[in-house]
């Protein structure tokens, strides 16, 4: 229990990688005028950390695949990390996350698992339903059967990104929403977004020109907390089609960077 890899802070950190990245990338297909499904690969690396975190280095990759399911979008996400502690120990962590969200944003299914080596350290699965802006309920089957009440105004990840992009396009600089992403039993979270002016983003070899992106900073808070500091902050360079060019995940005691290395846009299926 002494290592951050075995502690609650790190496990929540890995899950937030999944939640935050998923929320920002998941609706690339739904928002893109050309209606494509993206496959993206990110390099994840250590930026900084404090001795309190026990994290000296982080290296890994994150893969995202989004598939048009005709009645919604299925997202498959894989995050593989090697974390090196200040004591020199190397620990591998692998998180898989799969979800489906309906086109109207009112139904959501999710399943995630985190392993260290062959040992499963976290599992969570279930489904959720909303009644418009009236709220709803999420029912978990793992780690145990339980119900989570979703307050009025809650949205799922795809819809949150759609609303975030709409606010950015309208010139808003600030956006608040309650989000349930299916990655932890203490969901949903209150998410505050700070949106910067659109600018040129990093370019991949496949790009004809530099993409236009919004610098966005997301702060995640538990609903019942009185702590003025967020649990995690996520920095993004976000395109209008939902593709995220860079990601910064700030957990306070350590920071992870994600850089988009490969992007393939698949043709839509025939529904």
mmCIF file of C-alpha atoms in Angstrom:
data_model
loop_
_atom_site.group_PDB
_atom_site.id
_atom_site.type_symbol
_atom_site.label_atom_id
_atom_site.label_comp_id
_atom_site.label_asym_id
_atom_site.label_seq_id
_atom_site.Cartn_x
_atom_site.Cartn_y
_atom_site.Cartn_z
ATOM 1 C CA UNK A 1 0.000 0.000 0.000
ATOM 2 C CA UNK A 2 2.979 2.324 0.166
ATOM 3 C CA UNK A 3 3.281 2.749 -3.593
ATOM 4 C CA UNK A 4 1.034 5.170 -5.371
ATOM 5 C CA UNK A 5 0.359 2.445 -7.914
ATOM 6 C CA UNK A 6 -1.408 0.474 -5.199
ATOM 7 C CA UNK A 7 -3.135 3.436 -3.592
ATOM 8 C CA UNK A 8 -6.468 5.092 -4.166
ATOM 9 C CA UNK A 9 -4.924 8.267 -5.609
ATOM 10 C CA UNK A 10 -3.221 6.440 -8.456
ATOM 11 C CA UNK A 11 -6.157 4.154 -9.234
ATOM 12 C CA UNK A 12 -8.437 7.164 -9.473
ATOM 13 C CA UNK A 13 -5.780 8.844 -11.602
ATOM 14 C CA UNK A 14 -5.821 6.051 -14.152
ATOM 15 C CA UNK A 15 -9.607 6.085 -14.228
ATOM 16 C CA UNK A 16 -9.646 9.825 -14.752
ATOM 17 C CA UNK A 17 -7.298 9.398 -17.699
ATOM 18 C CA UNK A 18 -9.998 7.225 -19.201
ATOM 19 C CA UNK A 19 -12.873 9.487 -18.223
ATOM 20 C CA UNK A 20 -11.302 12.768 -19.193
ATOM 21 C CA UNK A 21 -9.852 11.638 -22.482
ATOM 22 C CA UNK A 22 -13.013 9.813 -23.404
ATOM 23 C CA UNK A 23 -15.185 12.825 -22.679
ATOM 24 C CA UNK A 24 -13.100 15.018 -24.939
ATOM 25 C CA UNK A 25 -12.640 12.638 -27.857
ATOM 26 C CA UNK A 26 -15.800 10.576 -27.888
ATOM 27 C CA UNK A 27 -17.992 12.747 -30.104
ATOM 28 C CA UNK A 28 -15.552 13.403 -32.922
ATOM 29 C CA UNK A 29 -17.811 11.378 -35.191
ATOM 30 C CA UNK A 30 -21.086 12.846 -34.016
ATOM 31 C CA UNK A 31 -19.948 16.426 -34.520
ATOM 32 C CA UNK A 32 -17.904 16.109 -37.695
ATOM 33 C CA UNK A 33 -19.682 17.326 -40.825
ATOM 34 C CA UNK A 34 -18.136 14.468 -42.813
ATOM 35 C CA UNK A 35 -19.475 11.885 -40.298
ATOM 36 C CA UNK A 36 -16.333 9.829 -39.859
ATOM 37 C CA UNK A 37 -15.196 7.459 -37.130
ATOM 38 C CA UNK A 38 -11.739 8.239 -35.720
ATOM 39 C CA UNK A 39 -9.050 5.868 -34.549
ATOM 40 C CA UNK A 40 -6.414 7.729 -32.553
ATOM 41 C CA UNK A 41 -3.176 6.782 -30.811
ATOM 42 C CA UNK A 42 -1.594 8.981 -28.126
ATOM 43 C CA UNK A 43 1.806 8.827 -26.467
ATOM 44 C CA UNK A 44 1.447 9.319 -22.707
ATOM 45 C CA UNK A 45 4.449 10.660 -20.782
ATOM 46 C CA UNK A 46 5.472 12.122 -17.437
ATOM 47 C CA UNK A 47 5.665 15.903 -17.198
ATOM 48 C CA UNK A 48 6.274 16.554 -13.494
ATOM 49 C CA UNK A 49 5.616 15.162 -10.034
ATOM 50 C CA UNK A 50 6.249 15.759 -6.362
ATOM 51 C CA UNK A 51 7.836 13.363 -3.871
ATOM 52 C CA UNK A 52 4.423 13.033 -2.239
ATOM 53 C CA UNK A 53 3.178 11.124 -5.298
ATOM 54 C CA UNK A 54 6.036 8.566 -5.413
ATOM 55 C CA UNK A 55 5.935 8.910 -9.243
ATOM 56 C CA UNK A 56 9.302 9.578 -10.872
ATOM 57 C CA UNK A 57 8.456 8.668 -14.490
ATOM 58 C CA UNK A 58 5.451 7.646 -16.602
ATOM 59 C CA UNK A 59 5.517 6.211 -20.125
ATOM 60 C CA UNK A 60 2.782 4.614 -22.195
ATOM 61 C CA UNK A 61 0.127 4.866 -24.851
ATOM 62 C CA UNK A 62 -3.599 5.405 -25.173
ATOM 63 C CA UNK A 63 -5.669 4.107 -28.094
ATOM 64 C CA UNK A 64 -9.186 5.298 -28.942
ATOM 65 C CA UNK A 65 -11.575 3.721 -31.434
ATOM 66 C CA UNK A 66 -15.039 5.144 -32.121
ATOM 67 C CA UNK A 67 -17.595 3.143 -34.088
ATOM 68 C CA UNK A 68 -20.947 4.289 -35.451
ATOM 69 C CA UNK A 69 -23.514 1.856 -34.021
ATOM 70 C CA UNK A 70 -26.332 3.537 -35.999
ATOM 71 C CA UNK A 71 -28.369 4.227 -32.847
ATOM 72 C CA UNK A 72 -25.400 5.726 -31.009
ATOM 73 C CA UNK A 73 -21.623 5.557 -30.730
ATOM 74 C CA UNK A 74 -19.469 2.799 -29.274
ATOM 75 C CA UNK A 75 -16.121 3.869 -27.842
ATOM 76 C CA UNK A 76 -13.242 1.509 -27.066
ATOM 77 C CA UNK A 77 -10.319 2.920 -25.128
ATOM 78 C CA UNK A 78 -7.088 1.276 -23.960
ATOM 79 C CA UNK A 79 -4.467 2.902 -21.724
ATOM 80 C CA UNK A 80 -1.153 1.126 -21.044
ATOM 81 C CA UNK A 81 1.291 2.805 -18.656
ATOM 82 C CA UNK A 82 4.630 1.976 -17.070
ATOM 83 C CA UNK A 83 5.111 3.962 -13.870
ATOM 84 C CA UNK A 84 8.534 4.249 -12.256
ATOM 85 C CA UNK A 85 8.649 5.198 -8.584
ATOM 86 C CA UNK A 86 11.349 7.230 -6.859
ATOM 87 C CA UNK A 87 12.581 3.925 -5.394
ATOM 88 C CA UNK A 88 13.210 2.622 -8.911
ATOM 89 C CA UNK A 89 10.304 0.157 -9.040
ATOM 90 C CA UNK A 90 8.531 -0.224 -12.399
ATOM 91 C CA UNK A 91 4.864 -1.135 -12.355
ATOM 92 C CA UNK A 92 2.717 -1.735 -15.427
ATOM 93 C CA UNK A 93 -0.904 -0.681 -15.481
ATOM 94 C CA UNK A 94 -3.474 -1.458 -18.185
ATOM 95 C CA UNK A 95 -6.961 0.063 -18.310
ATOM 96 C CA UNK A 96 -9.667 -0.848 -20.804
ATOM 97 C CA UNK A 97 -12.890 1.112 -21.125
ATOM 98 C CA UNK A 98 -15.827 0.413 -23.457
ATOM 99 C CA UNK A 99 -19.033 2.421 -23.641
ATOM 100 C CA UNK A 100 -22.076 3.048 -25.784
ATOM 101 C CA UNK A 101 -24.069 6.293 -25.705
ATOM 102 C CA UNK A 102 -27.302 6.814 -27.601
ATOM 103 C CA UNK A 103 -27.600 9.582 -30.188
ATOM 104 C CA UNK A 104 -30.085 11.461 -28.002
ATOM 105 C CA UNK A 105 -27.706 11.342 -25.015
ATOM 106 C CA UNK A 106 -30.236 9.660 -22.714
ATOM 107 C CA UNK A 107 -28.854 6.087 -22.534
ATOM 108 C CA UNK A 108 -25.355 4.985 -21.597
ATOM 109 C CA UNK A 109 -23.647 1.616 -21.071
ATOM 110 C CA UNK A 110 -20.125 1.289 -19.701
ATOM 111 C CA UNK A 111 -17.516 -1.250 -18.639
ATOM 112 C CA UNK A 112 -13.982 -0.675 -17.409
ATOM 113 C CA UNK A 113 -11.208 -2.774 -15.941
ATOM 114 C CA UNK A 114 -7.768 -1.852 -14.593
ATOM 115 C CA UNK A 115 -4.985 -4.428 -14.165
ATOM 116 C CA UNK A 116 -1.494 -4.359 -12.734
ATOM 117 C CA UNK A 117 0.234 -7.325 -14.315
ATOM 118 C CA UNK A 118 -2.330 -10.124 -14.135
ATOM 119 C CA UNK A 119 -4.060 -8.707 -11.060
ATOM 120 C CA UNK A 120 -7.353 -6.874 -11.504
ATOM 121 C CA UNK A 121 -7.385 -3.885 -9.160
ATOM 122 C CA UNK A 122 -10.564 -2.151 -10.361
ATOM 123 C CA UNK A 123 -13.693 -3.155 -12.250
ATOM 124 C CA UNK A 124 -16.831 -1.171 -12.920
ATOM 125 C CA UNK A 125 -19.760 -1.781 -15.250
ATOM 126 C CA UNK A 126 -23.409 -0.899 -15.604
ATOM 127 C CA UNK A 127 -25.859 1.241 -17.504
ATOM 128 C CA UNK A 128 -27.530 4.605 -16.997
ATOM 129 C CA UNK A 129 -30.561 6.440 -18.264
ATOM 130 C CA UNK A 130 -31.583 10.096 -18.226
ATOM 131 C CA UNK A 131 -34.987 11.714 -18.635
ATOM 132 C CA UNK A 132 -33.906 14.803 -20.530
ATOM 133 C CA UNK A 133 -32.718 17.478 -18.099
ATOM 134 C CA UNK A 134 -34.730 15.920 -15.252
ATOM 135 C CA UNK A 135 -31.894 13.650 -14.157
ATOM 136 C CA UNK A 136 -31.936 9.874 -13.966
ATOM 137 C CA UNK A 137 -30.227 6.844 -12.472
ATOM 138 C CA UNK A 138 -27.135 4.716 -13.110
ATOM 139 C CA UNK A 139 -27.282 1.052 -12.111
ATOM 140 C CA UNK A 140 -23.975 -0.698 -11.461
ATOM 141 C CA UNK A 141 -23.376 -4.441 -11.680
ATOM 142 C CA UNK A 142 -19.677 -4.179 -10.703
ATOM 143 C CA UNK A 143 -18.015 -3.789 -8.231
ATOM 144 C CA UNK A 144 -21.423 -4.475 -6.680
ATOM 145 C CA UNK A 145 -25.094 -3.972 -7.464
ATOM 146 C CA UNK A 146 -25.987 -0.404 -6.605
ATOM 147 C CA UNK A 147 -27.887 2.598 -7.926
ATOM 148 C CA UNK A 148 -26.489 6.116 -8.333
ATOM 149 C CA UNK A 149 -28.944 8.989 -8.566
ATOM 150 C CA UNK A 150 -28.082 11.425 -11.363
ATOM 151 C CA UNK A 151 -29.264 14.949 -10.511
ATOM 152 C CA UNK A 152 -31.152 17.179 -12.948
ATOM 153 C CA UNK A 153 -28.913 18.586 -15.638
ATOM 154 C CA UNK A 154 -26.550 15.586 -15.721
ATOM 155 C CA UNK A 155 -25.154 14.594 -19.122
ATOM 156 C CA UNK A 156 -23.083 11.685 -20.417
ATOM 157 C CA UNK A 157 -19.592 12.143 -21.983
ATOM 158 C CA UNK A 158 -20.609 12.441 -25.648
ATOM 159 C CA UNK A 159 -23.277 15.006 -24.943
ATOM 160 C CA UNK A 160 -20.920 16.950 -22.689
ATOM 161 C CA UNK A 161 -18.386 17.269 -25.482
ATOM 162 C CA UNK A 162 -21.093 18.275 -27.958
ATOM 163 C CA UNK A 163 -22.231 21.032 -25.579
ATOM 164 C CA UNK A 164 -18.641 22.074 -24.894
ATOM 165 C CA UNK A 165 -17.933 22.515 -28.609
ATOM 166 C CA UNK A 166 -21.203 24.396 -29.115
ATOM 167 C CA UNK A 167 -20.241 26.806 -26.321
ATOM 168 C CA UNK A 168 -16.754 27.261 -27.778
ATOM 169 C CA UNK A 169 -18.181 27.999 -31.226
ATOM 170 C CA UNK A 170 -20.540 30.553 -29.662
ATOM 171 C CA UNK A 171 -17.570 32.372 -28.106
ATOM 172 C CA UNK A 172 -18.218 31.333 -24.496
ATOM 173 C CA UNK A 173 -15.204 31.329 -22.175
ATOM 174 C CA UNK A 174 -16.803 29.457 -19.255
ATOM 175 C CA UNK A 175 -19.066 26.379 -19.138
ATOM 176 C CA UNK A 176 -20.387 24.265 -16.233
ATOM 177 C CA UNK A 177 -22.105 20.897 -16.305
ATOM 178 C CA UNK A 178 -22.596 17.761 -14.210
ATOM 179 C CA UNK A 179 -21.182 14.710 -16.008
ATOM 180 C CA UNK A 180 -21.547 10.973 -15.404
ATOM 181 C CA UNK A 181 -18.834 9.045 -17.267
ATOM 182 C CA UNK A 182 -19.101 5.546 -15.789
ATOM 183 C CA UNK A 183 -15.559 5.283 -14.433
ATOM 184 C CA UNK A 184 -16.009 5.465 -10.652
ATOM 185 C CA UNK A 185 -18.636 4.829 -7.994
ATOM 186 C CA UNK A 186 -18.352 8.433 -6.778
ATOM 187 C CA UNK A 187 -19.571 9.791 -10.122
ATOM 188 C CA UNK A 188 -21.112 12.073 -11.300
ATOM 189 C CA UNK A 189 -18.723 15.037 -11.176
ATOM 190 C CA UNK A 190 -19.221 18.758 -11.513
ATOM 191 C CA UNK A 191 -17.056 19.809 -14.465
ATOM 192 C CA UNK A 192 -16.026 23.422 -15.012
ATOM 193 C CA UNK A 193 -14.575 24.354 -18.407
ATOM 194 C CA UNK A 194 -12.451 27.391 -19.241
ATOM 195 C CA UNK A 195 -12.314 27.991 -23.012
ATOM 196 C CA UNK A 196 -9.581 30.016 -24.726
ATOM 197 C CA UNK A 197 -9.544 31.661 -28.144
ATOM 198 C CA UNK A 198 -9.272 29.403 -31.170
ATOM 199 C CA UNK A 199 -5.721 29.065 -32.473
ATOM 200 C CA UNK A 200 -3.535 26.862 -34.693
ATOM 201 C CA UNK A 201 -2.774 23.475 -33.173
ATOM 202 C CA UNK A 202 -0.028 20.880 -33.692
ATOM 203 C CA UNK A 203 0.079 19.298 -37.135
ATOM 204 C CA UNK A 204 0.352 15.618 -38.075
ATOM 205 C CA UNK A 205 2.021 14.409 -41.304
ATOM 206 C CA UNK A 206 -1.454 13.621 -42.709
ATOM 207 C CA UNK A 207 -2.659 17.215 -42.215
ATOM 208 C CA UNK A 208 -2.664 19.633 -45.145
ATOM 209 C CA UNK A 209 -2.473 22.522 -42.694
ATOM 210 C CA UNK A 210 -2.408 23.142 -38.966
ATOM 211 C CA UNK A 211 -5.826 22.416 -37.415
ATOM 212 C CA UNK A 212 -7.739 25.086 -35.529
ATOM 213 C CA UNK A 213 -8.114 24.208 -31.838
ATOM 214 C CA UNK A 214 -9.513 25.703 -28.658
ATOM 215 C CA UNK A 215 -7.283 25.605 -25.557
ATOM 216 C CA UNK A 216 -9.603 24.239 -22.877
ATOM 217 C CA UNK A 217 -9.052 23.597 -19.173
ATOM 218 C CA UNK A 218 -11.459 21.263 -17.359
ATOM 219 C CA UNK A 219 -11.693 21.055 -13.572
ATOM 220 C CA UNK A 220 -13.418 18.018 -12.006
ATOM 221 C CA UNK A 221 -15.087 18.316 -8.580
ATOM 222 C CA UNK A 222 -17.093 15.791 -6.568
ATOM 223 C CA UNK A 223 -20.656 17.017 -6.153
ATOM 224 C CA UNK A 224 -20.666 16.963 -2.356
ATOM 225 C CA UNK A 225 -17.207 18.412 -1.786
ATOM 226 C CA UNK A 226 -16.416 21.702 -0.087
ATOM 227 C CA UNK A 227 -12.827 21.571 -1.267
ATOM 228 C CA UNK A 228 -12.148 24.558 -3.555
ATOM 229 C CA UNK A 229 -9.419 22.557 -5.328
ATOM 230 C CA UNK A 230 -10.487 20.116 -8.062
ATOM 231 C CA UNK A 231 -9.719 16.393 -7.885
ATOM 232 C CA UNK A 232 -8.098 16.626 -11.296
ATOM 233 C CA UNK A 233 -7.625 19.182 -14.061
ATOM 234 C CA UNK A 234 -7.404 18.342 -17.749
ATOM 235 C CA UNK A 235 -5.916 20.649 -20.357
ATOM 236 C CA UNK A 236 -6.862 20.121 -24.017
ATOM 237 C CA UNK A 237 -6.312 21.386 -27.504
ATOM 238 C CA UNK A 238 -9.716 20.533 -28.993
ATOM 239 C CA UNK A 239 -10.843 20.680 -32.618
ATOM 240 C CA UNK A 240 -14.384 21.536 -33.700
ATOM 241 C CA UNK A 241 -14.886 17.914 -34.814
ATOM 242 C CA UNK A 242 -14.098 16.661 -31.302
ATOM 243 C CA UNK A 243 -10.556 15.394 -31.953
ATOM 244 C CA UNK A 244 -8.130 16.269 -29.162
ATOM 245 C CA UNK A 245 -4.596 17.083 -30.320
ATOM 246 C CA UNK A 246 -2.927 17.223 -26.893
ATOM 247 C CA UNK A 247 -3.980 16.330 -23.360
ATOM 248 C CA UNK A 248 -2.537 17.367 -19.997
ATOM 249 C CA UNK A 249 -3.782 15.460 -16.943
ATOM 250 C CA UNK A 250 -2.950 17.254 -13.702
ATOM 251 C CA UNK A 251 -3.597 15.296 -10.498
ATOM 252 C CA UNK A 252 -1.893 17.833 -8.247
ATOM 253 C CA UNK A 253 0.973 15.595 -7.186
ATOM 254 C CA UNK A 254 1.835 14.492 -10.726
ATOM 255 C CA UNK A 255 1.097 15.505 -14.324
ATOM 256 C CA UNK A 256 0.745 13.301 -17.438
ATOM 257 C CA UNK A 257 0.975 14.591 -21.007
ATOM 258 C CA UNK A 258 -0.773 12.980 -23.968
ATOM 259 C CA UNK A 259 0.256 13.732 -27.568
ATOM 260 C CA UNK A 260 -1.699 12.643 -30.622
ATOM 261 C CA UNK A 261 0.677 10.615 -32.835
ATOM 262 C CA UNK A 262 -1.633 8.796 -35.237
ATOM 263 C CA UNK A 263 -5.125 9.599 -36.493
ATOM 264 C CA UNK A 264 -7.194 7.652 -39.007
ATOM 265 C CA UNK A 265 -10.672 8.757 -40.074
ATOM 266 C CA UNK A 266 -12.800 5.804 -41.143
ATOM 267 C CA UNK A 267 -15.705 5.991 -43.562
ATOM 268 C CA UNK A 268 -19.174 5.702 -41.982
ATOM 269 C CA UNK A 269 -20.953 2.369 -42.020
ATOM 270 C CA UNK A 270 -24.157 1.838 -43.976
ATOM 271 C CA UNK A 271 -27.005 1.826 -41.462
#
